[in-house]
Amino acid sequence: MAGGCAQVTASACIVGIGETRYARDKAWSPTTLALNLEASVRAIDDAGLRVHDIDGLMPFPGLSCAEEVAANLGISELAFTSTVHMGGASPVASLLHASLAVTSGAAKHVLLPSGWAGYSGARARQTVATDAQSVPGGAIARDYYIPYGLTAPPQWYALLARRHMAEYGTRPEQLGAVAVAMRRHAQANPNAVMRGRGMKLEDYLASPMIADPYRLLDCCLETDGGAAVVVTTEERARDLPRHPVRILAAAAGQPYPADEIVGRKDLFRIGLTSAAPRAFGQAGVRPADADFAQIYDCFTFEVLQQIEEAGFCKRGEGGSFVEGGRIELGGDLPVNTHGGLLSEAHVVGMNHVVEAVRQLRREAGERQVANAELGVVTGFGDFGDGSIVILAR
Amino acid sequence: MSARPLPQLTGLAGEFYGFCKVRELRFQRCVDCSAWRHVPRERCGECGSADFRWERSSGRGRVYTWTVANRSMHPAFPSDASVAPVVVEMEEGVRLVSALENCPPGELAIGMPVEVVYEDVTETVTLPKFRRRA
Ligand SMILES: [Zn+2]
């Protein structure tokens, strides 16, 4: 294999998953730390482990830190802590690092906590606008974007979506097909915030513009929730109660330059563009082999773009790919079977990892993908950082 | 609404906006390989050279892509669809985020030819903006 793709993966597994309630409920108001801790306790318990078995911690950047999580859970012997600074690409990229840690012997059981009070705490829309340090390239945004009113992620990515529409003829109805699919899947998920609130393409088209061409229903939810997973070796997984889900390959990548989003020679080349071929090559599978994909869906176009850049179709064909129910349950490639960030909850993409594990354990209930053997999860963050993991039953 | 956010006039950003204040749009150009670049960088991403000059741009370019801040996500900007960030691709090949004067969002179009103008936002900060050209 080409560089940047360590052969670690055949022997790392996800052995525990944990989620909190996902909600937009003014009467709840959990703290971000409490959400991280509750999800962690559930993931450790699900793995059949005890807190003192955890010796590795990889918290999400900016939401919690290893010291705080360890002190509040009673993890007294930490051998490995690290945080990947890739925004929404961090949870999936952390699976690469956790795999390396457990297979190298740096740690035995690595806990990956995520989650935030994105509804009752600081809203997503406020973070970049008020803190130049909150993303890599924050100073560039401060000096060259924000003075013109380009202040927040939906606006950055709207620039890409608009250009894609011009170059490839991508239409609003195709972005809408992504939103409608996610919403449909949420109806089969008891923990989805948008369960019970169906949505049709007409509803999508009638929703107000937020950052042209993004409408309200192109945008992810702001919710309260936490999710966590536990990673260990395949060897240790044999002694644990749950069906282990194997990490066949994990990879991360960056666009160039990664600290700036408008000047790239190839505007559509994101981190996933280079990470996906590395991961598929290492796993020895093709995109078409996947039984489902959980694609980081901060906004609808990013789903379409990642489908293209991961190689599920050619660049420019994402619009037609997502139409006609292909990405819905029962289609060729069910995407975000839990409802995603758009209709389940915004748990920074760790909820996508949890859902993939649930599908491969065949525990997804009425939204189960029949005979699911192989699943893909992607992460997307900041100005286009990317990550991908290929999981097998 | 809160105070309008401004660039920090330090380092290379200070140099870039310093030229704007005297009505000159200049971008860095590598002395060794002649590559233009923006946003400003310490070294050339093409050849690694640290030698550059601030060369004068023609001031002409085309709208490369655009959005409209229909709903403000920053306390300094209104939610009335009057703020429409555009990306301009200059004749030199570099792109920059800016805004168009006297162009309602409904008239924005990719490929629209534009030329630079300057807005003195404060006594110290002048932002390059653009207007339509024939
Ligand atoms: Zn050079």
Short mmCIF file of C-alpha atoms and ligand atoms in Angstrom, two decimals:
data_model
loop_
_atom_site.label_atom_id
_atom_site.label_comp_id
_atom_site.label_asym_id
_atom_site.label_seq_id
_atom_site.Cartn_x
_atom_site.Cartn_y
_atom_site.Cartn_z
CA MET A 1 0.00 0.00 0.00
CA ALA A 2 0.96 3.60 -0.48
CA GLY A 3 2.08 5.53 2.58
CA GLY A 4 -0.29 6.70 5.26
CA CYS A 5 -2.23 3.48 5.60
CA ALA A 6 -0.91 1.29 8.37
CA GLN A 7 -1.92 -2.34 8.23
CA VAL A 8 -3.51 -2.37 11.64
CA THR A 9 -7.05 -3.06 10.99
CA ALA A 10 -7.67 -6.76 10.68
CA SER A 11 -7.29 -7.07 14.42
CA ALA A 12 -9.14 -4.08 15.91
CA CYS A 13 -12.82 -4.23 16.78
CA ILE A 14 -15.60 -2.07 18.16
CA VAL A 15 -16.91 -4.00 21.14
CA GLY A 16 -19.14 -1.49 22.92
CA ILE A 17 -21.58 1.26 21.94
CA GLY A 18 -23.46 3.74 24.06
CA GLU A 19 -25.93 6.54 23.39
CA THR A 20 -27.93 8.94 25.52
CA ARG A 21 -31.40 10.13 24.78
CA TYR A 22 -31.37 12.49 21.78
CA ALA A 23 -33.67 15.47 22.15
CA ARG A 24 -34.55 19.12 21.77
CA ASP A 25 -36.27 19.50 25.11
CA LYS A 26 -36.12 22.71 27.11
CA ALA A 27 -36.98 20.77 30.26
CA TRP A 28 -33.87 18.56 29.93
CA SER A 29 -30.81 20.84 29.58
CA PRO A 30 -27.99 18.33 30.14
CA THR A 31 -24.40 19.55 30.18
CA THR A 32 -21.97 18.52 27.45
CA LEU A 33 -19.85 16.72 30.05
CA ALA A 34 -22.82 14.79 31.42
CA LEU A 35 -23.73 13.65 27.89
CA ASN A 36 -20.17 12.44 27.25
CA LEU A 37 -20.12 10.60 30.57
CA GLU A 38 -23.51 8.92 30.23
CA ALA A 39 -22.71 7.69 26.72
CA SER A 40 -19.32 6.44 27.97
CA VAL A 41 -20.80 4.50 30.89
CA ARG A 42 -23.26 2.84 28.53
CA ALA A 43 -20.57 1.94 26.00
CA ILE A 44 -18.31 0.44 28.69
CA ASP A 45 -21.23 -1.53 30.08
CA ASP A 46 -22.29 -2.68 26.62
CA ALA A 47 -18.75 -3.95 26.07
CA GLY A 48 -18.95 -6.04 29.22
CA LEU A 49 -16.07 -4.07 30.69
CA ARG A 50 -15.55 -2.11 33.89
CA VAL A 51 -14.32 1.46 34.10
CA HIS A 52 -10.86 0.39 35.28
CA ASP A 53 -10.43 -1.72 32.12
CA ILE A 54 -10.33 1.50 30.07
CA ASP A 55 -6.74 2.67 29.62
CA GLY A 56 -7.15 4.76 26.46
CA LEU A 57 -9.30 7.87 25.89
CA MET A 58 -9.94 9.84 22.69
CA PRO A 59 -12.42 12.67 23.37
CA PHE A 60 -13.86 14.87 20.62
CA PRO A 61 -11.97 18.17 20.20
CA GLY A 62 -13.34 21.07 22.17
CA LEU A 63 -16.23 19.25 23.81
CA SER A 64 -14.49 17.38 26.61
CA CYS A 65 -10.92 16.42 27.46
CA ALA A 66 -9.33 13.20 28.64
CA GLU A 67 -8.46 14.57 32.08
CA GLU A 68 -12.04 15.65 32.74
CA VAL A 69 -13.64 12.45 31.45
CA ALA A 70 -11.19 10.25 33.34
CA ALA A 71 -11.65 12.14 36.60
CA ASN A 72 -15.44 11.96 36.36
CA LEU A 73 -15.60 8.29 35.41
CA GLY A 74 -12.88 7.05 37.77
CA ILE A 75 -10.42 5.96 35.07
CA SER A 76 -7.25 6.00 37.17
CA GLU A 77 -4.75 4.27 34.86
CA LEU A 78 -4.60 6.02 31.51
CA ALA A 79 -1.90 4.80 29.13
CA PHE A 80 -3.03 6.54 25.94
CA THR A 81 -4.90 9.78 25.37
CA SER A 82 -5.24 11.76 22.16
CA THR A 83 -7.67 14.05 20.41
CA VAL A 84 -7.93 14.36 16.64
CA HIS A 85 -8.58 17.94 15.52
CA MET A 86 -10.67 17.37 12.39
CA GLY A 87 -14.07 18.69 13.45
CA GLY A 88 -16.80 16.31 12.34
CA ALA A 89 -14.19 14.01 10.82
CA SER A 90 -12.70 13.41 14.27
CA PRO A 91 -14.77 10.44 15.55
CA VAL A 92 -14.08 8.28 12.49
CA ALA A 93 -10.44 9.42 12.31
CA SER A 94 -10.16 8.53 15.99
CA LEU A 95 -11.06 4.94 15.09
CA LEU A 96 -7.85 4.86 13.01
CA HIS A 97 -5.82 6.12 15.96
CA ALA A 98 -7.57 3.81 18.44
CA SER A 99 -6.92 0.84 16.15
CA LEU A 100 -3.24 1.73 16.03
CA ALA A 101 -3.19 2.09 19.81
CA VAL A 102 -4.73 -1.29 20.63
CA THR A 103 -2.91 -3.29 17.96
CA SER A 104 0.45 -1.77 18.88
CA GLY A 105 -0.07 -2.45 22.54
CA ALA A 106 -0.11 1.22 23.54
CA ALA A 107 -3.52 0.62 25.13
CA LYS A 108 -5.86 -2.30 25.75
CA HIS A 109 -9.32 -0.71 25.63
CA VAL A 110 -9.80 2.75 24.12
CA LEU A 111 -12.95 4.74 24.88
CA LEU A 112 -14.11 7.36 22.33
CA PRO A 113 -16.63 9.70 23.97
CA SER A 114 -18.53 12.32 21.96
CA GLY A 115 -21.58 14.46 22.31
CA TRP A 116 -22.67 17.94 23.18
CA ALA A 117 -25.49 20.10 24.37
CA GLY A 118 -25.93 21.57 20.91
CA TYR A 119 -29.49 22.62 21.64
CA SER A 120 -29.52 23.80 25.22
CA GLY A 121 -25.87 24.93 25.31
CA ALA A 122 -23.83 26.93 22.81
CA ARG A 123 -25.37 26.52 19.39
CA ALA A 124 -23.30 25.32 16.47
CA ARG A 125 -24.08 28.50 14.59
CA GLN A 126 -22.27 30.56 17.21
CA THR A 127 -19.02 28.72 17.59
CA VAL A 128 -16.99 29.73 14.55
CA ALA A 129 -18.41 33.21 14.45
CA THR A 130 -17.22 33.97 17.94
CA ASP A 131 -13.99 32.00 18.24
CA ALA A 132 -11.20 32.25 15.65
CA GLN A 133 -9.45 29.31 17.32
CA SER A 134 -12.38 26.91 17.02
CA VAL A 135 -11.32 25.56 13.62
CA PRO A 136 -7.95 25.17 11.94
CA GLY A 137 -7.80 28.21 9.71
CA GLY A 138 -9.85 30.24 12.15
CA ALA A 139 -7.49 33.19 11.77
CA ILE A 140 -7.91 33.04 7.98
CA ALA A 141 -11.68 33.07 8.44
CA ARG A 142 -11.34 36.02 10.80
CA ASP A 143 -9.15 38.05 8.41
CA TYR A 144 -10.57 37.09 5.00
CA TYR A 145 -14.08 35.56 5.33
CA ILE A 146 -15.94 36.92 8.34
CA PRO A 147 -15.56 40.64 7.41
CA TYR A 148 -17.74 39.86 4.37
CA GLY A 149 -20.40 38.02 6.35
CA LEU A 150 -19.11 34.54 5.51
CA THR A 151 -19.21 33.41 9.11
CA ALA A 152 -20.54 29.86 9.50
CA PRO A 153 -20.30 26.32 8.09
CA PRO A 154 -23.54 26.29 6.03
CA GLN A 155 -22.26 29.38 4.19
CA TRP A 156 -18.82 27.88 3.52
CA TYR A 157 -20.30 24.69 2.11
CA ALA A 158 -23.02 26.55 0.22
CA LEU A 159 -20.19 28.00 -1.90
CA LEU A 160 -19.24 24.45 -2.91
CA ALA A 161 -22.83 23.37 -3.50
CA ARG A 162 -23.50 26.40 -5.72
CA ARG A 163 -20.43 25.71 -7.84
CA HIS A 164 -21.32 22.01 -8.11
CA MET A 165 -24.77 22.99 -9.37
CA ALA A 166 -23.18 25.16 -12.04
CA GLU A 167 -20.59 22.62 -13.16
CA TYR A 168 -22.67 19.44 -13.00
CA GLY A 169 -26.29 20.52 -13.12
CA THR A 170 -27.04 19.35 -9.59
CA ARG A 171 -30.57 20.44 -8.68
CA PRO A 172 -32.32 21.48 -5.45
CA GLU A 173 -34.61 18.46 -5.79
CA GLN A 174 -31.54 16.23 -5.55
CA LEU A 175 -30.37 17.90 -2.36
CA GLY A 176 -33.95 17.44 -1.20
CA ALA A 177 -33.80 13.71 -1.94
CA VAL A 178 -31.03 13.44 0.66
CA ALA A 179 -33.07 15.30 3.27
CA VAL A 180 -36.18 13.24 2.53
CA ALA A 181 -34.27 9.94 2.81
CA MET A 182 -32.80 10.86 6.18
CA ARG A 183 -36.21 11.92 7.43
CA ARG A 184 -37.79 8.70 6.26
CA HIS A 185 -35.18 6.66 8.11
CA ALA A 186 -35.79 8.63 11.29
CA GLN A 187 -39.38 7.36 11.31
CA ALA A 188 -38.02 3.87 12.05
CA ASN A 189 -35.74 5.06 14.88
CA PRO A 190 -37.26 5.48 18.36
CA ASN A 191 -34.38 7.76 19.45
CA ALA A 192 -34.56 10.06 16.41
CA VAL A 193 -35.54 13.62 17.21
CA MET A 194 -37.55 13.86 13.99
CA ARG A 195 -39.49 10.63 14.50
CA GLY A 196 -43.16 11.34 13.99
CA ARG A 197 -42.43 14.35 11.80
CA GLY A 198 -42.53 13.10 8.23
CA MET A 199 -41.32 15.29 5.38
CA LYS A 200 -41.95 15.29 1.65
CA LEU A 201 -39.98 16.90 -1.16
CA GLU A 202 -42.62 19.68 -1.32
CA ASP A 203 -41.97 20.45 2.35
CA TYR A 204 -38.25 20.58 1.61
CA LEU A 205 -38.67 22.97 -1.31
CA ALA A 206 -40.98 25.20 0.73
CA SER A 207 -38.57 25.54 3.66
CA PRO A 208 -36.91 28.96 4.00
CA MET A 209 -33.48 29.74 2.58
CA ILE A 210 -30.70 29.76 5.17
CA ALA A 211 -27.58 30.11 3.01
CA ASP A 212 -28.61 29.95 -0.64
CA PRO A 213 -28.75 27.25 -2.04
CA TYR A 214 -29.19 25.74 1.42
CA ARG A 215 -32.68 25.76 2.80
CA LEU A 216 -33.55 25.09 6.42
CA LEU A 217 -34.14 21.41 5.64
CA ASP A 218 -30.67 21.05 4.10
CA CYS A 219 -29.19 21.73 7.53
CA CYS A 220 -28.42 19.36 10.37
CA LEU A 221 -30.26 19.56 13.66
CA GLU A 222 -29.08 21.27 16.82
CA THR A 223 -29.73 18.72 19.54
CA ASP A 224 -28.57 17.46 22.94
CA GLY A 225 -27.02 14.00 22.92
CA GLY A 226 -23.94 11.88 23.54
CA ALA A 227 -22.52 8.76 21.91
CA ALA A 228 -19.45 6.66 22.62
CA VAL A 229 -17.73 3.46 21.50
CA VAL A 230 -15.03 1.16 22.89
CA VAL A 231 -12.25 -0.29 20.70
CA THR A 232 -10.02 -3.24 21.51
CA THR A 233 -8.21 -6.06 19.69
CA GLU A 234 -9.98 -8.91 17.98
CA GLU A 235 -8.25 -11.28 20.37
CA ARG A 236 -9.67 -9.56 23.46
CA ALA A 237 -13.03 -9.15 21.76
CA ARG A 238 -13.48 -12.92 21.75
CA ASP A 239 -13.82 -12.87 25.53
CA LEU A 240 -16.43 -10.09 25.53
CA PRO A 241 -20.21 -10.57 25.35
CA ARG A 242 -21.13 -8.63 22.20
CA HIS A 243 -20.67 -9.66 18.60
CA PRO A 244 -17.50 -7.73 17.70
CA VAL A 245 -17.54 -5.46 14.67
CA ARG A 246 -14.21 -5.58 12.88
CA ILE A 247 -12.44 -2.45 11.65
CA LEU A 248 -11.29 -3.65 8.24
CA ALA A 249 -9.66 -0.33 7.38
CA ALA A 250 -9.67 3.25 8.58
CA ALA A 251 -8.16 6.29 6.92
CA ALA A 252 -8.14 10.05 7.23
CA GLY A 253 -7.24 12.77 4.78
CA GLN A 254 -7.05 16.50 4.27
CA PRO A 255 -7.91 18.77 1.38
CA TYR A 256 -5.14 21.09 0.21
CA PRO A 257 -4.86 23.58 1.62
CA ALA A 258 -6.91 22.45 4.62
CA ASP A 259 -6.97 25.75 6.50
CA GLU A 260 -8.70 27.64 3.68
CA ILE A 261 -11.71 26.63 1.59
CA VAL A 262 -12.08 28.82 -1.53
CA GLY A 263 -8.62 28.85 -3.15
CA ARG A 264 -8.11 25.14 -3.90
CA LYS A 265 -7.12 24.34 -7.47
CA ASP A 266 -9.71 21.55 -7.39
CA LEU A 267 -12.55 22.98 -5.33
CA PHE A 268 -14.21 19.59 -4.83
CA ARG A 269 -11.17 17.66 -3.64
CA ILE A 270 -11.79 17.00 0.07
CA GLY A 271 -10.01 14.84 2.61
CA LEU A 272 -12.16 11.88 1.70
CA THR A 273 -10.97 12.06 -1.91
CA SER A 274 -7.60 10.62 -0.91
CA ALA A 275 -8.67 8.74 2.24
CA ALA A 276 -11.35 6.59 0.61
CA PRO A 277 -9.18 4.82 -1.99
CA ARG A 278 -6.62 4.10 0.72
CA ALA A 279 -9.25 2.57 2.97
CA PHE A 280 -10.98 0.52 0.25
CA GLY A 281 -7.59 -0.66 -1.02
CA GLN A 282 -6.49 -1.74 2.41
CA ALA A 283 -9.75 -3.52 3.13
CA GLY A 284 -9.68 -5.21 -0.25
CA VAL A 285 -13.27 -4.25 -1.02
CA ARG A 286 -15.00 -1.87 -3.42
CA PRO A 287 -17.57 0.82 -2.61
CA ALA A 288 -20.22 -1.28 -4.36
CA ASP A 289 -19.63 -4.06 -1.82
CA ALA A 290 -21.03 -1.94 1.02
CA ASP A 291 -24.43 -2.95 2.37
CA PHE A 292 -24.97 0.54 3.78
CA ALA A 293 -23.12 3.81 4.33
CA GLN A 294 -23.40 6.25 7.22
CA ILE A 295 -22.26 9.52 5.62
CA TYR A 296 -21.53 12.61 7.70
CA ASP A 297 -24.51 14.80 6.86
CA CYS A 298 -23.93 18.24 8.27
CA PHE A 299 -25.68 19.51 5.12
CA THR A 300 -27.29 17.70 2.21
CA PHE A 301 -24.71 18.60 -0.42
CA GLU A 302 -21.92 17.19 1.74
CA VAL A 303 -23.66 13.81 1.58
CA LEU A 304 -23.85 14.01 -2.20
CA GLN A 305 -20.24 15.18 -2.43
CA GLN A 306 -18.89 12.47 -0.12
CA ILE A 307 -20.81 9.81 -2.08
CA GLU A 308 -18.90 11.04 -5.14
CA GLU A 309 -15.50 11.45 -3.52
CA ALA A 310 -15.70 8.09 -1.70
CA GLY A 311 -16.20 6.48 -5.09
CA PHE A 312 -19.80 5.27 -4.84
CA CYS A 313 -20.27 7.11 -8.14
CA LYS A 314 -18.25 9.44 -10.36
CA ARG A 315 -17.87 13.11 -9.57
CA GLY A 316 -20.83 14.97 -10.97
CA GLU A 317 -23.15 11.95 -10.77
CA GLY A 318 -24.03 12.32 -7.09
CA GLY A 319 -27.24 14.18 -7.88
CA SER A 320 -28.72 11.39 -9.93
CA PHE A 321 -27.25 8.78 -7.56
CA VAL A 322 -29.29 9.99 -4.58
CA GLU A 323 -32.57 10.12 -6.50
CA GLY A 324 -35.18 7.42 -6.91
CA GLY A 325 -34.79 5.94 -3.44
CA ARG A 326 -31.33 4.50 -4.05
CA ILE A 327 -30.04 5.81 -0.70
CA GLU A 328 -33.19 4.83 1.21
CA LEU A 329 -33.75 1.60 3.11
CA GLY A 330 -34.50 -1.01 0.46
CA GLY A 331 -32.34 0.83 -2.11
CA ASP A 332 -28.92 -0.12 -3.45
CA LEU A 333 -27.06 1.86 -0.79
CA PRO A 334 -29.08 2.81 2.28
CA VAL A 335 -27.47 5.96 3.71
CA ASN A 336 -27.84 7.07 7.33
CA THR A 337 -30.27 4.38 8.36
CA HIS A 338 -30.70 6.12 11.74
CA GLY A 339 -31.70 9.45 10.21
CA GLY A 340 -28.27 11.07 10.46
CA LEU A 341 -27.43 14.53 11.71
CA LEU A 342 -30.30 15.78 9.58
CA SER A 343 -33.08 13.82 11.27
CA GLU A 344 -31.78 11.70 14.17
CA ALA A 345 -29.52 14.10 16.09
CA HIS A 346 -26.23 16.00 15.74
CA VAL A 347 -23.89 13.85 17.79
CA VAL A 348 -20.84 14.94 15.78
CA GLY A 349 -20.94 11.75 13.71
CA MET A 350 -20.35 9.30 16.54
CA ASN A 351 -24.02 8.39 16.18
CA HIS A 352 -23.12 7.23 12.65
CA VAL A 353 -20.50 4.86 14.06
CA VAL A 354 -22.94 3.54 16.66
CA GLU A 355 -25.59 2.95 13.99
CA ALA A 356 -23.13 1.09 11.77
CA VAL A 357 -22.23 -1.22 14.66
CA ARG A 358 -25.89 -1.77 15.43
CA GLN A 359 -26.59 -2.68 11.80
CA LEU A 360 -23.67 -5.13 11.68
CA ARG A 361 -24.80 -6.71 14.95
CA ARG A 362 -28.22 -7.04 13.28
CA GLU A 363 -29.80 -5.12 16.16
CA ALA A 364 -31.35 -2.26 14.18
CA GLY A 365 -34.94 -3.41 14.53
CA GLU A 366 -37.39 -2.22 11.91
CA ARG A 367 -34.65 -0.30 10.08
CA GLN A 368 -32.30 -3.30 9.86
CA VAL A 369 -30.54 -3.69 6.50
CA ALA A 370 -31.09 -7.35 5.59
CA ASN A 371 -27.98 -9.53 5.94
CA ALA A 372 -25.70 -6.53 6.57
CA GLU A 373 -22.09 -7.73 6.36
CA LEU A 374 -20.09 -4.67 5.32
CA GLY A 375 -20.64 -1.02 6.20
CA VAL A 376 -18.91 2.28 5.51
CA VAL A 377 -18.87 5.32 7.81
CA THR A 378 -17.45 8.71 6.85
CA GLY A 379 -16.59 11.84 8.77
CA PHE A 380 -16.39 15.40 7.42
CA GLY A 381 -15.27 18.49 9.27
CA ASP A 382 -13.83 21.97 9.34
CA PHE A 383 -12.93 23.09 5.78
CA GLY A 384 -13.30 19.56 4.31
CA ASP A 385 -11.18 17.25 6.47
CA GLY A 386 -12.26 13.67 5.84
CA SER A 387 -12.22 10.24 7.41
CA ILE A 388 -13.60 6.82 6.57
CA VAL A 389 -13.87 3.46 8.27
CA ILE A 390 -14.87 0.17 6.69
CA LEU A 391 -16.54 -2.15 9.15
CA ALA A 392 -17.41 -5.82 8.85
CA ARG A 393 -19.65 -8.16 10.80
CA MET B 1 -26.26 44.35 16.21
CA SER B 2 -22.72 44.10 17.46
CA ALA B 3 -19.69 45.81 15.98
CA ARG B 4 -18.74 44.73 12.50
CA PRO B 5 -15.95 42.12 12.60
CA LEU B 6 -12.70 43.29 11.05
CA PRO B 7 -9.46 41.62 10.01
CA GLN B 8 -6.50 41.81 12.37
CA LEU B 9 -3.97 44.12 10.77
CA THR B 10 -0.91 42.16 11.83
CA GLY B 11 1.68 40.21 9.86
CA LEU B 12 0.88 39.41 6.25
CA ALA B 13 -2.79 40.33 6.68
CA GLY B 14 -1.65 43.77 7.78
CA GLU B 15 0.43 44.08 4.62
CA PHE B 16 -2.42 42.92 2.35
CA TYR B 17 -4.93 45.33 3.86
CA GLY B 18 -2.31 48.08 4.00
CA PHE B 19 -2.19 48.06 0.21
CA CYS B 20 -6.00 48.07 0.05
CA LYS B 21 -5.99 51.22 2.16
CA VAL B 22 -4.03 53.01 -0.57
CA ARG B 23 -6.34 51.56 -3.26
CA GLU B 24 -4.03 48.83 -4.47
CA LEU B 25 -5.04 45.19 -4.72
CA ARG B 26 -1.83 43.21 -4.45
CA PHE B 27 -1.24 39.51 -4.05
CA GLN B 28 1.92 37.65 -3.15
CA ARG B 29 3.91 36.32 -6.10
CA CYS B 30 6.79 33.88 -5.71
CA VAL B 31 10.12 35.31 -6.86
CA ASP B 32 11.43 31.86 -7.76
CA CYS B 33 8.54 30.16 -9.60
CA SER B 34 6.27 33.16 -10.33
CA ALA B 35 3.21 31.50 -8.76
CA TRP B 36 0.57 33.91 -7.45
CA ARG B 37 -1.00 33.14 -4.09
CA HIS B 38 -3.79 34.20 -1.77
CA VAL B 39 -4.49 34.00 1.15
CA PRO B 40 -1.04 35.26 2.15
CA ARG B 41 1.48 32.60 3.14
CA GLU B 42 5.00 32.68 4.56
CA ARG B 43 6.30 30.37 1.83
CA CYS B 44 5.33 29.31 -1.67
CA GLY B 45 3.25 26.12 -1.72
CA GLU B 46 4.46 25.35 -5.24
CA CYS B 47 8.24 25.48 -4.77
CA GLY B 48 8.86 26.21 -1.10
CA SER B 49 10.54 29.56 -1.66
CA ALA B 50 10.30 32.18 1.05
CA ASP B 51 10.99 34.99 -1.44
CA PHE B 52 7.96 36.86 -2.69
CA ARG B 53 6.83 40.25 -3.90
CA TRP B 54 3.46 41.95 -3.46
CA GLU B 55 2.49 42.34 -7.11
CA ARG B 56 -0.32 44.51 -8.35
CA SER B 57 -3.42 42.67 -9.56
CA SER B 58 -5.29 43.79 -12.66
CA GLY B 59 -8.26 44.14 -10.31
CA ARG B 60 -10.39 42.16 -12.74
CA GLY B 61 -11.96 38.77 -12.22
CA ARG B 62 -15.13 36.74 -12.43
CA VAL B 63 -17.60 35.47 -9.87
CA TYR B 64 -16.54 31.88 -9.16
CA THR B 65 -19.28 31.00 -6.70
CA TRP B 66 -21.54 32.75 -4.20
CA THR B 67 -24.04 32.34 -1.40
CA VAL B 68 -26.47 34.56 0.47
CA ALA B 69 -26.51 34.86 4.24
CA ASN B 70 -30.31 34.66 4.22
CA ARG B 71 -30.26 33.89 7.92
CA SER B 72 -27.49 35.63 9.80
CA MET B 73 -25.26 33.46 11.94
CA HIS B 74 -23.27 36.34 13.35
CA PRO B 75 -24.61 39.14 15.55
CA ALA B 76 -23.02 41.83 13.35
CA PHE B 77 -24.91 40.90 10.20
CA PRO B 78 -28.63 41.27 9.39
CA SER B 79 -30.95 38.44 8.32
CA ASP B 80 -32.48 40.38 5.43
CA ALA B 81 -30.61 38.63 2.59
CA SER B 82 -28.58 41.79 1.97
CA VAL B 83 -25.30 40.02 2.74
CA ALA B 84 -24.08 37.88 -0.14
CA PRO B 85 -20.51 36.61 0.11
CA VAL B 86 -18.98 35.88 -3.28
CA VAL B 87 -15.78 34.17 -4.35
CA VAL B 88 -13.99 36.04 -7.12
CA GLU B 89 -11.42 34.33 -9.33
CA MET B 90 -8.95 36.98 -10.40
CA GLU B 91 -7.25 37.15 -13.79
CA GLU B 92 -4.06 36.13 -11.97
CA GLY B 93 -5.78 32.87 -10.94
CA VAL B 94 -6.11 33.46 -7.21
CA ARG B 95 -9.52 33.48 -5.55
CA LEU B 96 -10.77 35.61 -2.69
CA VAL B 97 -13.92 35.98 -0.65
CA SER B 98 -15.55 39.37 -1.12
CA ALA B 99 -18.89 41.03 -1.84
CA LEU B 100 -20.41 42.88 -4.80
CA GLU B 101 -21.58 46.48 -4.62
CA ASN B 102 -24.89 47.38 -6.20
CA CYS B 103 -25.80 43.82 -7.07
CA PRO B 104 -28.93 42.33 -5.48
CA PRO B 105 -28.53 38.61 -4.68
CA GLY B 106 -31.09 37.78 -7.36
CA GLU B 107 -28.71 39.09 -10.03
CA LEU B 108 -25.65 37.14 -8.86
CA ALA B 109 -24.33 34.69 -11.44
CA ILE B 110 -21.28 32.51 -11.76
CA GLY B 111 -18.99 33.90 -14.44
CA MET B 112 -20.10 37.49 -14.00
CA PRO B 113 -17.16 39.83 -14.85
CA VAL B 114 -16.24 42.12 -11.97
CA GLU B 115 -13.62 44.68 -11.00
CA VAL B 116 -12.27 45.75 -7.67
CA VAL B 117 -13.52 48.73 -5.67
CA TYR B 118 -12.65 49.72 -2.13
CA GLU B 119 -14.74 50.31 0.96
CA ASP B 120 -13.26 52.25 3.86
CA VAL B 121 -14.93 50.42 6.71
CA THR B 122 -13.08 52.28 9.47
CA GLU B 123 -10.21 54.76 9.61
CA THR B 124 -7.76 51.88 9.51
CA VAL B 125 -9.51 49.10 7.58
CA THR B 126 -10.31 49.17 3.87
CA LEU B 127 -11.91 46.08 2.37
CA PRO B 128 -11.62 45.19 -1.32
CA LYS B 129 -15.04 44.69 -2.89
CA PHE B 130 -16.20 44.31 -6.47
CA ARG B 131 -18.64 45.74 -8.95
CA ARG B 132 -19.93 44.50 -12.27
CA ARG B 133 -17.96 45.41 -15.37
CA ALA B 134 -18.88 45.12 -19.01
ZN ZN C 1 7.36 29.31 -5.82
#
